[in-house]
Short mmCIF file of C-alpha atoms in Angstrom, two decimals:
data_model
loop_
_atom_site.label_atom_id
_atom_site.label_comp_id
_atom_site.label_asym_id
_atom_site.label_seq_id
_atom_site.Cartn_x
_atom_site.Cartn_y
_atom_site.Cartn_z
CA MET J 1 -32.25 7.89 -8.59
CA ALA J 2 -29.87 6.24 -11.06
CA ASP J 3 -29.54 9.49 -13.03
CA ALA J 4 -29.59 11.91 -10.11
CA PRO J 5 -27.64 15.08 -10.89
CA HIS J 6 -25.04 16.42 -8.49
CA TRP J 7 -27.34 18.91 -6.74
CA ILE J 8 -29.84 16.15 -5.88
CA VAL J 9 -27.04 14.05 -4.44
CA VAL J 10 -26.02 16.98 -2.25
CA ALA J 11 -29.61 17.35 -1.06
CA LEU J 12 -29.83 13.66 -0.21
CA ILE J 13 -26.61 13.82 1.78
CA ALA J 14 -27.88 16.81 3.73
CA ALA J 15 -31.20 15.10 4.40
CA ALA J 16 -29.53 11.94 5.66
CA SER J 17 -27.35 14.00 7.96
CA ALA J 18 -30.47 15.41 9.59
CA THR J 19 -32.22 12.13 10.29
CA VAL J 20 -30.87 11.56 13.78
CA THR J 21 -32.83 13.35 16.51
CA PRO J 22 -30.55 14.80 19.23
CA ALA J 23 -30.80 13.12 22.61
CA TYR J 24 -31.72 16.42 24.28
CA ALA J 25 -34.84 16.84 22.15
CA GLN J 26 -37.11 15.34 24.79
CA ASN J 27 -40.13 17.67 24.68
CA ALA J 28 -41.44 17.38 21.15
CA PRO J 29 -45.19 18.05 20.84
CA PRO J 30 -47.47 14.99 20.58
CA ALA J 31 -48.30 13.67 17.13
CA PRO J 32 -51.71 14.62 15.75
CA SER J 33 -54.49 12.14 16.47
CA GLY J 34 -54.58 9.29 13.97
CA SER J 35 -51.01 9.80 12.73
CA ALA J 36 -48.10 7.42 13.20
CA PRO J 37 -45.88 8.08 16.23
CA ALA J 38 -43.09 10.49 15.38
CA SER J 39 -40.36 7.97 16.14
CA ILE J 40 -41.85 5.44 13.70
CA ALA J 41 -42.34 8.06 10.99
CA GLU J 42 -38.81 9.38 11.45
CA ALA J 43 -37.37 5.87 11.31
CA ALA J 44 -39.24 5.13 8.09
CA SER J 45 -38.03 8.41 6.58
CA ALA J 46 -34.45 7.68 7.59
CA THR J 47 -34.64 4.20 6.07
CA THR J 48 -35.88 5.67 2.79
CA ARG J 49 -33.13 8.25 2.73
CA PHE J 50 -30.45 5.65 3.42
CA ALA J 51 -31.88 3.54 0.59
CA ASP J 52 -31.68 6.54 -1.73
CA LEU J 53 -28.08 7.16 -0.73
CA GLY J 54 -27.25 3.51 -1.28
CA GLN J 55 -28.76 3.64 -4.78
CA THR J 56 -26.83 6.80 -5.62
CA LEU J 57 -23.61 5.22 -4.36
CA LEU J 58 -24.14 2.45 -6.93
CA SER J 59 -25.37 4.74 -9.72
CA PRO J 60 -23.36 4.61 -12.96
CA ASN J 61 -23.72 8.39 -13.28
CA ALA J 62 -22.58 9.48 -9.82
CA LEU J 63 -19.42 11.51 -9.47
CA GLN J 64 -16.63 9.84 -7.50
CA SER J 65 -16.58 12.81 -5.12
CA ASP J 66 -20.29 12.24 -4.44
CA ARG J 67 -19.74 8.53 -3.87
CA ASP J 68 -16.94 9.29 -1.43
CA GLU J 69 -19.06 11.77 0.51
CA ILE J 70 -22.03 9.39 0.66
CA ALA J 71 -19.82 6.56 1.89
CA ARG J 72 -18.38 8.78 4.62
CA ARG J 73 -21.88 9.72 5.75
CA LEU J 74 -22.95 6.09 5.80
CA ILE J 75 -19.92 4.87 7.74
CA GLY J 76 -20.64 7.45 10.44
CA ARG J 77 -24.20 6.25 11.02
CA ARG J 78 -23.49 2.67 12.18
CA THR J 79 -27.04 1.54 11.50
CA PRO J 80 -28.09 -1.77 9.92
CA GLU J 81 -29.22 0.17 6.85
CA SER J 82 -25.93 2.04 6.43
CA ILE J 83 -23.89 -1.14 6.97
CA ALA J 84 -26.02 -2.94 4.37
CA ALA J 85 -25.53 -0.09 1.88
CA LEU J 86 -21.76 -0.14 2.30
CA SER J 87 -21.67 -3.93 2.10
CA ALA J 88 -23.55 -3.75 -1.20
CA ALA J 89 -21.08 -1.15 -2.45
CA LEU J 90 -18.10 -3.37 -1.60
CA LYS J 91 -19.60 -6.15 -3.70
CA ASP J 92 -20.56 -3.96 -6.66
CA THR J 93 -18.22 -4.68 -9.56
CA ALA J 94 -19.83 -2.23 -11.98
CA ASN J 95 -18.47 1.19 -12.90
CA ARG J 96 -14.85 0.03 -12.60
CA GLY J 97 -15.22 -0.49 -8.88
CA ALA J 98 -16.12 3.14 -8.16
CA ALA J 99 -18.55 2.28 -5.35
CA GLN J 100 -16.10 -0.26 -3.94
CA LEU J 101 -13.41 2.40 -3.87
CA ALA J 102 -15.66 4.89 -2.07
CA ALA J 103 -16.69 2.32 0.54
CA ALA J 104 -13.10 1.23 1.18
CA ARG J 105 -11.96 4.82 1.58
CA ALA J 106 -14.71 5.47 4.11
CA ILE J 107 -13.97 2.34 6.13
CA ALA J 108 -10.29 3.34 6.30
CA ILE J 109 -11.14 6.42 8.40
CA ASP J 110 -13.46 4.57 10.80
CA LEU J 111 -11.87 4.04 14.22
CA ASN J 112 -13.95 0.94 14.88
CA PRO J 113 -15.23 -0.48 11.59
CA ASP J 114 -17.84 -3.21 11.47
CA PRO J 115 -16.34 -6.72 11.03
CA THR J 116 -18.91 -7.39 8.31
CA PHE J 117 -16.63 -5.57 5.87
CA ILE J 118 -13.47 -7.63 6.47
CA GLN J 119 -13.87 -10.41 3.91
CA PRO J 120 -15.34 -8.16 1.18
CA LEU J 121 -12.29 -5.92 1.61
CA PHE J 122 -9.91 -8.84 1.24
CA ASN J 123 -11.83 -9.83 -1.88
CA LEU J 124 -10.92 -6.46 -3.44
CA ILE J 125 -7.19 -7.18 -3.31
CA GLY J 126 -6.15 -8.03 -6.84
CA SER J 127 -5.17 -6.55 -10.18
CA ASP J 128 -6.34 -2.96 -9.65
CA PRO J 129 -3.58 -1.20 -7.68
CA ILE J 130 -5.75 1.76 -6.62
CA LEU J 131 -8.58 -0.43 -5.36
CA THR J 132 -6.11 -2.83 -3.76
CA ASP J 133 -4.39 -0.03 -1.89
CA ALA J 134 -7.73 1.36 -0.68
CA ALA J 135 -8.84 -2.08 0.51
CA ILE J 136 -5.60 -2.72 2.39
CA SER J 137 -5.71 0.76 3.93
CA ALA J 138 -9.23 -0.02 5.13
CA LEU J 139 -8.12 -3.37 6.55
CA ALA J 140 -5.43 -1.53 8.51
CA ALA J 141 -8.28 -0.04 10.55
CA TYR J 142 -8.82 -3.54 11.98
CA ARG J 143 -5.37 -3.46 13.57
CA GLN J 144 -6.69 -5.07 16.77
CA ASN J 145 -8.16 -8.04 14.90
CA ALA J 146 -5.69 -10.94 15.14
CA ASP J 147 -6.89 -12.66 11.96
CA VAL J 148 -6.63 -9.46 9.92
CA GLN J 149 -3.16 -8.88 11.36
CA THR J 150 -2.05 -12.35 10.34
CA ARG J 151 -3.38 -12.00 6.80
CA LEU J 152 -1.87 -8.54 6.26
CA ILE J 153 1.50 -9.70 7.58
CA ALA J 154 1.35 -12.63 5.14
CA LEU J 155 0.69 -10.21 2.28
CA ALA J 156 3.60 -8.05 3.37
CA MET J 157 5.99 -10.99 3.67
CA ASN J 158 4.85 -12.41 0.31
CA ALA J 159 6.65 -15.67 1.08
CA GLN J 160 5.31 -17.42 -2.02
CA HIS J 161 6.05 -14.43 -4.26
CA GLN J 162 2.46 -14.44 -5.48
CA GLN J 163 1.61 -10.80 -4.79
CA LYS J 164 2.14 -7.89 -7.12
CA PRO J 165 4.79 -5.41 -5.90
CA ALA J 166 2.14 -2.71 -5.35
CA THR J 167 0.11 -5.09 -3.18
CA GLN J 168 3.14 -5.98 -1.07
CA LEU J 169 4.05 -2.32 -0.64
CA SER J 170 0.51 -1.45 0.47
CA ALA J 171 0.52 -4.34 2.94
CA ILE J 172 3.88 -3.27 4.38
CA LYS J 173 2.50 0.21 5.00
CA ALA J 174 -0.56 -1.31 6.72
CA VAL J 175 1.62 -3.51 8.93
CA GLY J 176 3.48 -0.38 10.01
CA ALA J 177 0.22 0.87 11.53
CA MET J 178 0.12 -2.11 13.91
CA THR J 179 1.72 -2.34 17.35
CA ASP J 180 2.04 -6.12 17.35
CA LYS J 181 5.38 -7.90 17.89
CA ARG J 182 4.70 -10.19 14.94
CA ALA J 183 4.29 -7.13 12.75
CA ALA J 184 7.55 -5.62 13.97
CA GLN J 185 9.45 -8.87 13.46
CA ALA J 186 8.08 -9.19 9.91
CA LEU J 187 9.22 -5.69 9.03
CA VAL J 188 12.69 -6.23 10.52
CA THR J 189 12.97 -9.41 8.47
CA LEU J 190 12.04 -7.52 5.29
CA VAL J 191 14.34 -4.56 5.86
CA SER J 192 17.22 -6.97 6.54
CA SER J 193 16.67 -9.32 3.62
CA ASP J 194 19.13 -9.19 0.74
CA ALA J 195 16.64 -11.22 -1.28
CA GLU J 196 14.12 -8.36 -1.29
CA ARG J 197 14.10 -5.55 -3.80
CA THR J 198 15.31 -2.15 -2.65
CA ALA J 199 11.78 -0.72 -2.77
CA ILE J 200 10.52 -3.43 -0.41
CA ARG J 201 13.41 -2.95 2.05
CA ASN J 202 12.91 0.82 1.99
CA ALA J 203 9.18 0.46 2.57
CA ALA J 204 9.81 -1.86 5.51
CA GLY J 205 12.21 0.67 7.03
CA ASP J 206 9.65 3.44 6.60
CA ALA J 207 6.97 1.24 8.18
CA LEU J 208 9.21 0.52 11.17
CA ALA J 209 9.80 4.24 11.58
CA GLN J 210 6.04 4.77 11.50
CA MET J 211 5.48 2.01 14.05
CA THR J 212 8.20 3.04 16.50
CA GLY J 213 8.55 6.77 16.00
CA LEU J 214 12.30 6.26 15.51
CA ALA J 215 14.29 7.72 12.65
CA GLY J 216 15.94 4.48 11.62
CA GLY J 217 15.38 4.86 7.93
CA GLN J 218 16.56 1.90 5.88
CA ASP J 219 19.49 1.03 8.17
CA ALA J 220 19.01 -2.73 8.55
CA ALA J 221 21.68 -3.06 11.23
CA GLN J 222 19.99 -0.42 13.36
CA TRP J 223 16.62 -2.12 13.10
CA GLN J 224 18.12 -5.50 13.92
CA LYS J 225 19.68 -3.98 17.04
CA TRP J 226 16.38 -2.36 17.96
CA TRP J 227 14.62 -5.72 17.62
CA THR J 228 17.25 -7.50 19.71
CA ASP J 229 16.91 -4.87 22.45
CA ASN J 230 13.10 -4.87 22.47
CA SER J 231 11.81 -8.25 21.32
CA ASP J 232 11.64 -9.69 24.85
CA ARG J 233 9.83 -6.74 26.39
#
């Protein structure tokens, strides 16, 4: 599997997509005498296919487009096997983080991602701006998780000035996807701060526009007024 060419990867993805039996398929013929029940055989086959996909996701020879597609398939399954495969990908530091990137991108589009991925995603925030941005975008999918909210807001505020500018900008964008008062207050503070660089203030204004649907732009006075009018609601 480590050296699987592109066409084999495509075949594996198609096979994994066909492993779930529709709920309406209730009248399948009985299994031949002496054979394993169909449900057991299908489960074993699905497990094998997921294992193959997981190995390909980590393969040094896989194309990034294949990794991305595999990760999207796995995130949609929500099985213990698919969660384990994605968790392994998030922890795989080989291949310049290619599997980590694919897993993070897939988690970012999940409406209800598994909490198992939270800490591995935070662990990806660091020196690689592309991987960092993907990890923070994925963490934004946990917008209803109070702890994730708190940690992303802290990254956006960067009170200790320890974060790289790209990390802070990614975090500000993620905070804009929240609907939490703490998030709004943090963004108003950033857009109004003379101590922040122009890029940070502009990003905070854009994030507030995303959060509220208002066309406030980078007008700090307007956002301060908006906060005063709405903070007690």
